[in-house]
Coordinates of C-alpha atoms (C1' of nucleotides) in Angstrom, one line a residue:
Chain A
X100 CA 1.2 -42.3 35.1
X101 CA -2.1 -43.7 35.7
X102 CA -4.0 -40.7 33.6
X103 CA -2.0 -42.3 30.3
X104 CA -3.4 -45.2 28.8
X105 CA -1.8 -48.3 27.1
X106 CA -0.7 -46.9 24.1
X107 CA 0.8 -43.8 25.9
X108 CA 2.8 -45.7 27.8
X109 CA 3.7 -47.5 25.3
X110 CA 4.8 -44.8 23.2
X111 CA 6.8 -43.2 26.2
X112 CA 8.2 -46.7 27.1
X113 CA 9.8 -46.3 23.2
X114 CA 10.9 -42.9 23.4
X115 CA 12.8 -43.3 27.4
X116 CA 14.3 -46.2 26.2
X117 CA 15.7 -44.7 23.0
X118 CA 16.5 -41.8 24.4
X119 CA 18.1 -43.5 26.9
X120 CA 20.3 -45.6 24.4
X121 CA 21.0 -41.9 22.5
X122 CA 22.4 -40.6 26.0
X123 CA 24.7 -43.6 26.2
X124 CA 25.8 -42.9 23.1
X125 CA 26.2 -39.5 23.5
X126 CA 28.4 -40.1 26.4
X127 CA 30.1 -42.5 25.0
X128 CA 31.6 -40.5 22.2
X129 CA 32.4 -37.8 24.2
X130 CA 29.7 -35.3 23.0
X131 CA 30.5 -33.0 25.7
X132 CA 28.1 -30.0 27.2
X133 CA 28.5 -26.9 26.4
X134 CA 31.9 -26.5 27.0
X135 CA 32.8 -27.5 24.7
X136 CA 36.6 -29.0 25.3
X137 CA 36.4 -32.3 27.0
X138 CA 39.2 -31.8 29.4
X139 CA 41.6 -34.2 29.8
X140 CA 40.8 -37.5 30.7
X141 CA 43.0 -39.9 32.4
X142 CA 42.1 -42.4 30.0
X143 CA 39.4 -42.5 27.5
X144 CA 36.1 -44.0 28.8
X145 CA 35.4 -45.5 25.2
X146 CA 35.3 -48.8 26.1
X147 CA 31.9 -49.6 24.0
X148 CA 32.7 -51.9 21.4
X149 CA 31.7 -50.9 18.1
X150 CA 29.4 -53.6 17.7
X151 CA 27.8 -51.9 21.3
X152 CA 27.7 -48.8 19.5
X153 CA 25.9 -49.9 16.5
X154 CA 23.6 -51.8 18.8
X155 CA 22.5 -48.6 20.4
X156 CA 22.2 -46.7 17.3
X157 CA 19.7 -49.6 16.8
X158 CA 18.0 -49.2 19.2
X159 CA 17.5 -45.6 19.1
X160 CA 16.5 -45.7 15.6
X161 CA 13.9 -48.7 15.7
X162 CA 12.6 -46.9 19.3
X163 CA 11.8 -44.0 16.7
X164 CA 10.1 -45.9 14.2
X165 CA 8.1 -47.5 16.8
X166 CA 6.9 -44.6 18.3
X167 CA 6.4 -42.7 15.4
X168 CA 4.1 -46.3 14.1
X169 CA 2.3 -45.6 17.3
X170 CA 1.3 -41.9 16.6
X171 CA 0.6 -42.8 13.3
X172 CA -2.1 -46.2 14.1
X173 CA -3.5 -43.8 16.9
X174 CA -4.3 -40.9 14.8
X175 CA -5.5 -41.7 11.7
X176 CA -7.7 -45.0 12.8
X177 CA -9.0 -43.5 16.1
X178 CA -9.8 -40.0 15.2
X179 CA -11.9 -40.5 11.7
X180 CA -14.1 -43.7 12.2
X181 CA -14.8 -45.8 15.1
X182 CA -12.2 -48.8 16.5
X183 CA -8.9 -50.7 15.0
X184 CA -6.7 -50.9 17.9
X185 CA -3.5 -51.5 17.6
X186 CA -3.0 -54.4 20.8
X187 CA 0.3 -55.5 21.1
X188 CA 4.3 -54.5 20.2
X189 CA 6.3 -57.3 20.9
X190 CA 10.1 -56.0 20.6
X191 CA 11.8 -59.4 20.1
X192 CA 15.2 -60.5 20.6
X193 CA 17.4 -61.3 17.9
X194 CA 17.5 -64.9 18.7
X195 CA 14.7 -65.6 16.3
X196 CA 12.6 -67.2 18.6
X197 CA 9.4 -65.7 19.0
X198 CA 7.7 -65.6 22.1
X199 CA 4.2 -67.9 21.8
X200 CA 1.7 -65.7 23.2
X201 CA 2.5 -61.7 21.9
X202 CA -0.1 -60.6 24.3
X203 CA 1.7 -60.5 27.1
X204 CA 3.2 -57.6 28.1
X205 CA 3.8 -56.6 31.7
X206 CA 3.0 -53.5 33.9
X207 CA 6.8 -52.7 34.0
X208 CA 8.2 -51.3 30.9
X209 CA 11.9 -50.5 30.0
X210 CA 12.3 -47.8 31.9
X211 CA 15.1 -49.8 33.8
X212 CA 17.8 -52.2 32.9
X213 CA 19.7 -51.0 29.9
X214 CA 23.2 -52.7 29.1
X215 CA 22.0 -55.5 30.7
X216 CA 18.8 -56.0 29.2
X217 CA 18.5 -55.9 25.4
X218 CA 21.6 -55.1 24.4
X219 CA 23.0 -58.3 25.8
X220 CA 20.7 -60.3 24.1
X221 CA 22.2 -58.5 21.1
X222 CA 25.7 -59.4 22.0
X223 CA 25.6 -62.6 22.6
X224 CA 23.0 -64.0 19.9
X225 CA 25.5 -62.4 17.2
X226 CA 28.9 -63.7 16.9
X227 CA 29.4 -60.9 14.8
X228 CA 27.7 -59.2 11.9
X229 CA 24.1 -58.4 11.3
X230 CA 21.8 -58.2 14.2
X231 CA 18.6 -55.9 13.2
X232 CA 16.0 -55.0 15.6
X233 CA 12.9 -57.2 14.9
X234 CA 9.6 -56.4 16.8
X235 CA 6.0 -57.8 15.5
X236 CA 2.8 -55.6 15.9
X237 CA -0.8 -57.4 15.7
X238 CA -3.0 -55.2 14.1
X239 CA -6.6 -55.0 13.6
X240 CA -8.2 -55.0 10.5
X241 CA -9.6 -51.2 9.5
X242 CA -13.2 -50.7 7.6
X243 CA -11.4 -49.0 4.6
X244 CA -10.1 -49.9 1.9
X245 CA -11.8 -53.1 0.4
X246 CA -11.0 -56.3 1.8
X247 CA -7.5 -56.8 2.7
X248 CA -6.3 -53.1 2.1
X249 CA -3.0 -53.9 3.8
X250 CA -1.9 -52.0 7.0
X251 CA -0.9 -48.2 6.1
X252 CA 2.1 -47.7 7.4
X253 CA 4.0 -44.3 7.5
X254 CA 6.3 -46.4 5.3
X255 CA 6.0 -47.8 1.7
X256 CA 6.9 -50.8 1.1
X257 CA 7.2 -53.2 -1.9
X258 CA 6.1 -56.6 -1.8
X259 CA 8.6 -59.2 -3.2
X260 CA 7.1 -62.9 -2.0
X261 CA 4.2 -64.4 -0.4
X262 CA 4.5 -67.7 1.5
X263 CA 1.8 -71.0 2.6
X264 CA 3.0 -71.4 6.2
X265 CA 2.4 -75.1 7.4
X266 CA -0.5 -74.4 9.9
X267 CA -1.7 -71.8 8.6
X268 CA -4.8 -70.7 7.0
X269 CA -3.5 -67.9 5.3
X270 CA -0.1 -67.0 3.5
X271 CA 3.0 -65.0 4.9
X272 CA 3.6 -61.4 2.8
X273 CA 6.4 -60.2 2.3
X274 CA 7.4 -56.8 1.7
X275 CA 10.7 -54.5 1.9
X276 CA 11.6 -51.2 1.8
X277 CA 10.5 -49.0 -1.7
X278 CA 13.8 -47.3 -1.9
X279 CA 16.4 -50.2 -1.1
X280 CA 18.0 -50.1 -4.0
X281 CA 17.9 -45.9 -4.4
X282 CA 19.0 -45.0 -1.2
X283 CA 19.8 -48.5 0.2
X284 CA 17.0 -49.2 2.9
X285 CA 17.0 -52.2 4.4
X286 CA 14.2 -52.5 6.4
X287 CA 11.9 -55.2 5.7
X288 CA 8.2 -56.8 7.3
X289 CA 6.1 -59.9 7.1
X290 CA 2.4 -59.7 7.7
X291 CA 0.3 -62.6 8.5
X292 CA -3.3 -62.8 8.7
X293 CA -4.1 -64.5 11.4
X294 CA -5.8 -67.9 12.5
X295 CA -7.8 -67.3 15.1
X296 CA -9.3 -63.7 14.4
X297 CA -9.3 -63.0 10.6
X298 CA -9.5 -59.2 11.3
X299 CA -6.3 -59.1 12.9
X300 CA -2.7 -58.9 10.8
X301 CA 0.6 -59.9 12.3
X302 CA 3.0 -57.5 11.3
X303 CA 6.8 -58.3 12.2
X304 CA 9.5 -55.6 11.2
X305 CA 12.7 -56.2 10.7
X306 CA 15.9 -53.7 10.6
X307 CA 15.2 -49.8 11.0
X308 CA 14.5 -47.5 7.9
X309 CA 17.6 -45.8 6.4
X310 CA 15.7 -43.9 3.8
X311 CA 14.3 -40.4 3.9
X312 CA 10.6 -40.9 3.5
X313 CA 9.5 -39.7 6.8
X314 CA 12.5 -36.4 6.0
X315 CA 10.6 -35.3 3.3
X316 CA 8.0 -32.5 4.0
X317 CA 4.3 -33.6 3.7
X318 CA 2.6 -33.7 0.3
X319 CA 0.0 -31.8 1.0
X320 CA 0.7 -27.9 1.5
X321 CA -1.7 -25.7 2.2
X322 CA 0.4 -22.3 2.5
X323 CA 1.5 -22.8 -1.6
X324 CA 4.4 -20.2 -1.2
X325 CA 4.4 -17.1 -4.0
X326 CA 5.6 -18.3 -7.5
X327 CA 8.3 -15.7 -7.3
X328 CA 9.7 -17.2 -4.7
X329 CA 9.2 -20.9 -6.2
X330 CA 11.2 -19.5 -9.5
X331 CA 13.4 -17.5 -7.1
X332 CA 14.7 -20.9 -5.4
X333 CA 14.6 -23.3 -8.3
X334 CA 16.6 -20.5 -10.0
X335 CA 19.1 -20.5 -7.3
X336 CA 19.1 -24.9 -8.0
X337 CA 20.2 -24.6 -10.9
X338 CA 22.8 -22.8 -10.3
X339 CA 24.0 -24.6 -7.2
X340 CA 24.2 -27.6 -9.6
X341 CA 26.8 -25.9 -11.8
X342 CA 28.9 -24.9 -9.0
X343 CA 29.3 -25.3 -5.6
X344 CA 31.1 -24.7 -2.9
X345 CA 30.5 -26.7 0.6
X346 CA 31.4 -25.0 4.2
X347 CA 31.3 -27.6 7.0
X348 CA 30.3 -24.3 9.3
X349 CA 32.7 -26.2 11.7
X350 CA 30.4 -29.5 12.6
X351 CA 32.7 -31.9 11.5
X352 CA 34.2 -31.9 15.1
X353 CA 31.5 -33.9 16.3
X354 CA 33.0 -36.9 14.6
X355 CA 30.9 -37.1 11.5
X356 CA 33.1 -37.0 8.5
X357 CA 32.9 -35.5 5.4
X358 CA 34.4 -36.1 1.6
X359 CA 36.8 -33.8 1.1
X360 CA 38.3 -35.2 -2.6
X361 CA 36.0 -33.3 -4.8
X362 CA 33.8 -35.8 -6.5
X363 CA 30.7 -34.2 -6.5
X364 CA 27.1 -32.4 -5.6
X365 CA 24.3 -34.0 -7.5
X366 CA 21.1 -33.2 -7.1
X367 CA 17.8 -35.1 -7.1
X368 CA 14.1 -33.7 -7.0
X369 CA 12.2 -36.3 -5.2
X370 CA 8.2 -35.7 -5.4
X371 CA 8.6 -32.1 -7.1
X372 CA 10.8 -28.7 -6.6
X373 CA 11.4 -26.6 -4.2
X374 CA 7.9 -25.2 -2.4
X375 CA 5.7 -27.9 -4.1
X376 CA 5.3 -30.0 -1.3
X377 CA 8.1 -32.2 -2.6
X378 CA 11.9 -32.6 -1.6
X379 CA 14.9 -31.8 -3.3
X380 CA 18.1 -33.9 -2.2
X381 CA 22.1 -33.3 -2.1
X382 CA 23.9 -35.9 -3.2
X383 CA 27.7 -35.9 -2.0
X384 CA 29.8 -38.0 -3.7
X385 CA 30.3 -40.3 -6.7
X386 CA 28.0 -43.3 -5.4
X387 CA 31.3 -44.7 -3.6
X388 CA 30.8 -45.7 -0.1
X389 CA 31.7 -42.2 1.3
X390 CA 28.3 -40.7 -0.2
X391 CA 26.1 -38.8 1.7
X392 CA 23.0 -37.6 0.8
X393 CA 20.9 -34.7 2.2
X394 CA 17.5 -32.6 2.2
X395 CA 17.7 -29.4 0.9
X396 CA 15.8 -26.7 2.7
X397 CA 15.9 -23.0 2.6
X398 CA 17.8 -21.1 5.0
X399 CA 15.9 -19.2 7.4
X400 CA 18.4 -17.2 9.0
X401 CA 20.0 -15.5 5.7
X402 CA 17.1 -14.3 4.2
X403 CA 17.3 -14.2 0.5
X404 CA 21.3 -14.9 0.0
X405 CA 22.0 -18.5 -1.9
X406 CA 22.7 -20.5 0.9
X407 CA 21.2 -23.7 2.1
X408 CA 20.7 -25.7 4.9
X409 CA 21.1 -29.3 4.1
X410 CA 20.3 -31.8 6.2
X411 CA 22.6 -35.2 5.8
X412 CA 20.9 -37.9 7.0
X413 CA 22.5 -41.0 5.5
X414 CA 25.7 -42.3 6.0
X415 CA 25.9 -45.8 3.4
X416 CA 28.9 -46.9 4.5
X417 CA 28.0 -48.0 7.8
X418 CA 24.4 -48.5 6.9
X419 CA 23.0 -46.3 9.6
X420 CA 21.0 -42.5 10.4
X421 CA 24.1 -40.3 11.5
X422 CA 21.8 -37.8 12.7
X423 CA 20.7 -34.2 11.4
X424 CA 23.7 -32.6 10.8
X425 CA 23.0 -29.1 9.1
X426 CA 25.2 -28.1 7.1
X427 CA 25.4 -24.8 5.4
X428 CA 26.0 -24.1 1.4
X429 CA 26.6 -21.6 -0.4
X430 CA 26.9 -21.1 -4.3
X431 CA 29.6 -19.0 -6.1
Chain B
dA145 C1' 7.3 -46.6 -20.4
dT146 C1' 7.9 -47.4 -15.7
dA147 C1' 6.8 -49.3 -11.4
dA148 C1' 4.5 -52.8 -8.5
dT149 C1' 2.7 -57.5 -7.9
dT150 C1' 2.5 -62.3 -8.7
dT151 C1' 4.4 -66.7 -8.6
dG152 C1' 7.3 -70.7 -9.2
dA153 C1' 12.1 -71.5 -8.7
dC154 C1' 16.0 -71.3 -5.9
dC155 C1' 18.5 -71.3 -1.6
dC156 C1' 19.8 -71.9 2.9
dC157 C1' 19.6 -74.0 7.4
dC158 C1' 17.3 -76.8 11.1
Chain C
dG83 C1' 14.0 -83.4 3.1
dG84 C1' 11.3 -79.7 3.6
dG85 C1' 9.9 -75.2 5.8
dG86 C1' 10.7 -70.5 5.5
dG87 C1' 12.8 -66.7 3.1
dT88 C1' 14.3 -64.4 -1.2
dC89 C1' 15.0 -63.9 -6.3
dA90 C1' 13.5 -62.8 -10.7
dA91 C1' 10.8 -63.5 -14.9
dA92 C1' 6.3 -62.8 -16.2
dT93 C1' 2.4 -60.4 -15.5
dT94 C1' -0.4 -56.5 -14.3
dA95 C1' -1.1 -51.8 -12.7
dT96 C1' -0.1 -46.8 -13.1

DNA sequence: ATAATTTGACCCCC
DNA sequence: GGGGGTCAAATTAT
């Protein structure tokens, strides 16, 4: 461990300890190896609250975004130009109480205590209802763009207030998710310039993305498939949007539900059709709370017969990722 | 025309 | 009351 730097370890520190919280969970709801029948059990171990179980698919979403923040800051400011280090994430307990000096940050990083570490902070600040994961980042100011060319994040974000704080120099931003109202994101930040060292920017995040930004393939594609195919697929779109017919290929098992009353498959182009760089989404439902909504890709393993993989990513009516559950389509 | 930002008003809660 | 957070109308950018 001593050839990784700070950053590595914190960037494997994110990724043990949500893959930790994903093991729990996995447990936990009986996710079984490979054989696949659980055999009997005496009685059920389930004895996570749902409220734990929401708490660790917190925590292994906001590990995710953290990490993949991480990646992000580390390769696009330290490859191109010179400096901009990101020097602190502060995970912060829900209490609201922010810990004075961010800075600190011990040798000895999560890879212990689990239940009895964050998750109980969890528990007991929240009496019930909303406790979001809440970290803050300081980040250094990057020679680019202008001025005060706000933080790139893998994220976009939409600014709706700005603040004077009382001791402050400078005012509080604040910005939230682009798509909360399309695809009901709730993830929010405040960034802060700060007193001391005017090159450096608070950045505190609050509640885990929802949305499919970082789903969506990359904008820029090199390999432009062959128009053929391009007209072949959007072709094939247009008919799936007439009609449809959805096979669960038998996942459902795992616990994720599905609509089964047919309201029905809408679909959105998001950033262009099929092949352009952009996404295509399947949208299940009639925007009740039982909607799910899903990228569309190609399926690789039927060659040139209308079927889809679509990948549901979403679930609204418990506000939270339920994973990458393929599921296949076919027209006709 | 649509989307994002600005900015004062409003709304808790300590 | 007032500090911090959010809303939304007006303004500006795309």
């Amino acid at each position: 461990m001593d050839m990784l730097n700070w950053e590595q370890r914190n960037l494997l520190s994110e990724l043990i300890h949500g893959l930790k919280a994903a093991k729990q969970l996995q447990a936990e709801l009986g996710a079984a190896p490979s054989p696949p029948p659980p055999s009997v059990s005496s009685s059920s171990s389930s004895w996570l609250t749902t409220e734990m179980k929401e708490t660790l698919l917190h925590q292994i979403v906001s590990s995710y975004e953290r990490a993949i923040l991480m990646v992000k800051r580390s390769t696009t400011l330290d490859s191109p130009t010179t400096e901009t280090v990101n020097l602190a994430v502060v995970p912060v307990a829900n209490t609201g109480k922010v810990p004075e000096s961010p800075t600190s940050i011990n040798g000895s990083l999560g890879s212990e205590e689990f239940l009895d570490g964050r998750s109980k902070d969890y528990n007991l600040s929240s009496k019930k209802r909303k406790t979001l994961p809440k970290w803050t980042e300081q980040v250094k100011i990057s020679p680019e763009r202008g001025l005060e060319g706000p933080h790139d994040d893998v994220f976009s974000w939409r600014k709706y207030g700005q603040k004077d704080i009382l001791g402050a120099k400078y005012p509080r931003s604040y910005y939230r998710c682009t798509f909360r109202n399309t695809q009901n994101c709730w993830a929010t930040k405040q960034v802060q310039r700060s007193d001391g060292d005017p090159t450096i920017f608070e950045v505190t995040y609050k509640g885990t993305h929802t949305c499919a930004q970082l789903i969506q393939p990359p904008r820029k594609r090199e390999t432009k498939p062959n128009p053929t195919a391009v007209n072949y697929q959007n072709d094939l779109l247009v008919n799936l949007r007439t009609n449809l017919t959805v096979r669960t290929n038998g996942i459902e098992s795992d616990g994720f539900s599905f609509p089964v009353t047919p309201p029905f498959y809408s679909y959105e182009s998001i950033n262009g059709d099929f092949g352009n760089g952009g996404g295509t989404f399947c949208h299940v439902g009639n925007s009740g709370p039982s909607d799910f909504t899903g990228l569309i890709s190609t399926n690789t393993s039927t060659g040139s017969s209308p079927i889809f993989d679509v990948d549901f990513q979403f679930d609204p009516t418990h506000g939270i990722d339920t994973g990458f559950h393929t599921f296949l389509h076919d027209s006709i």
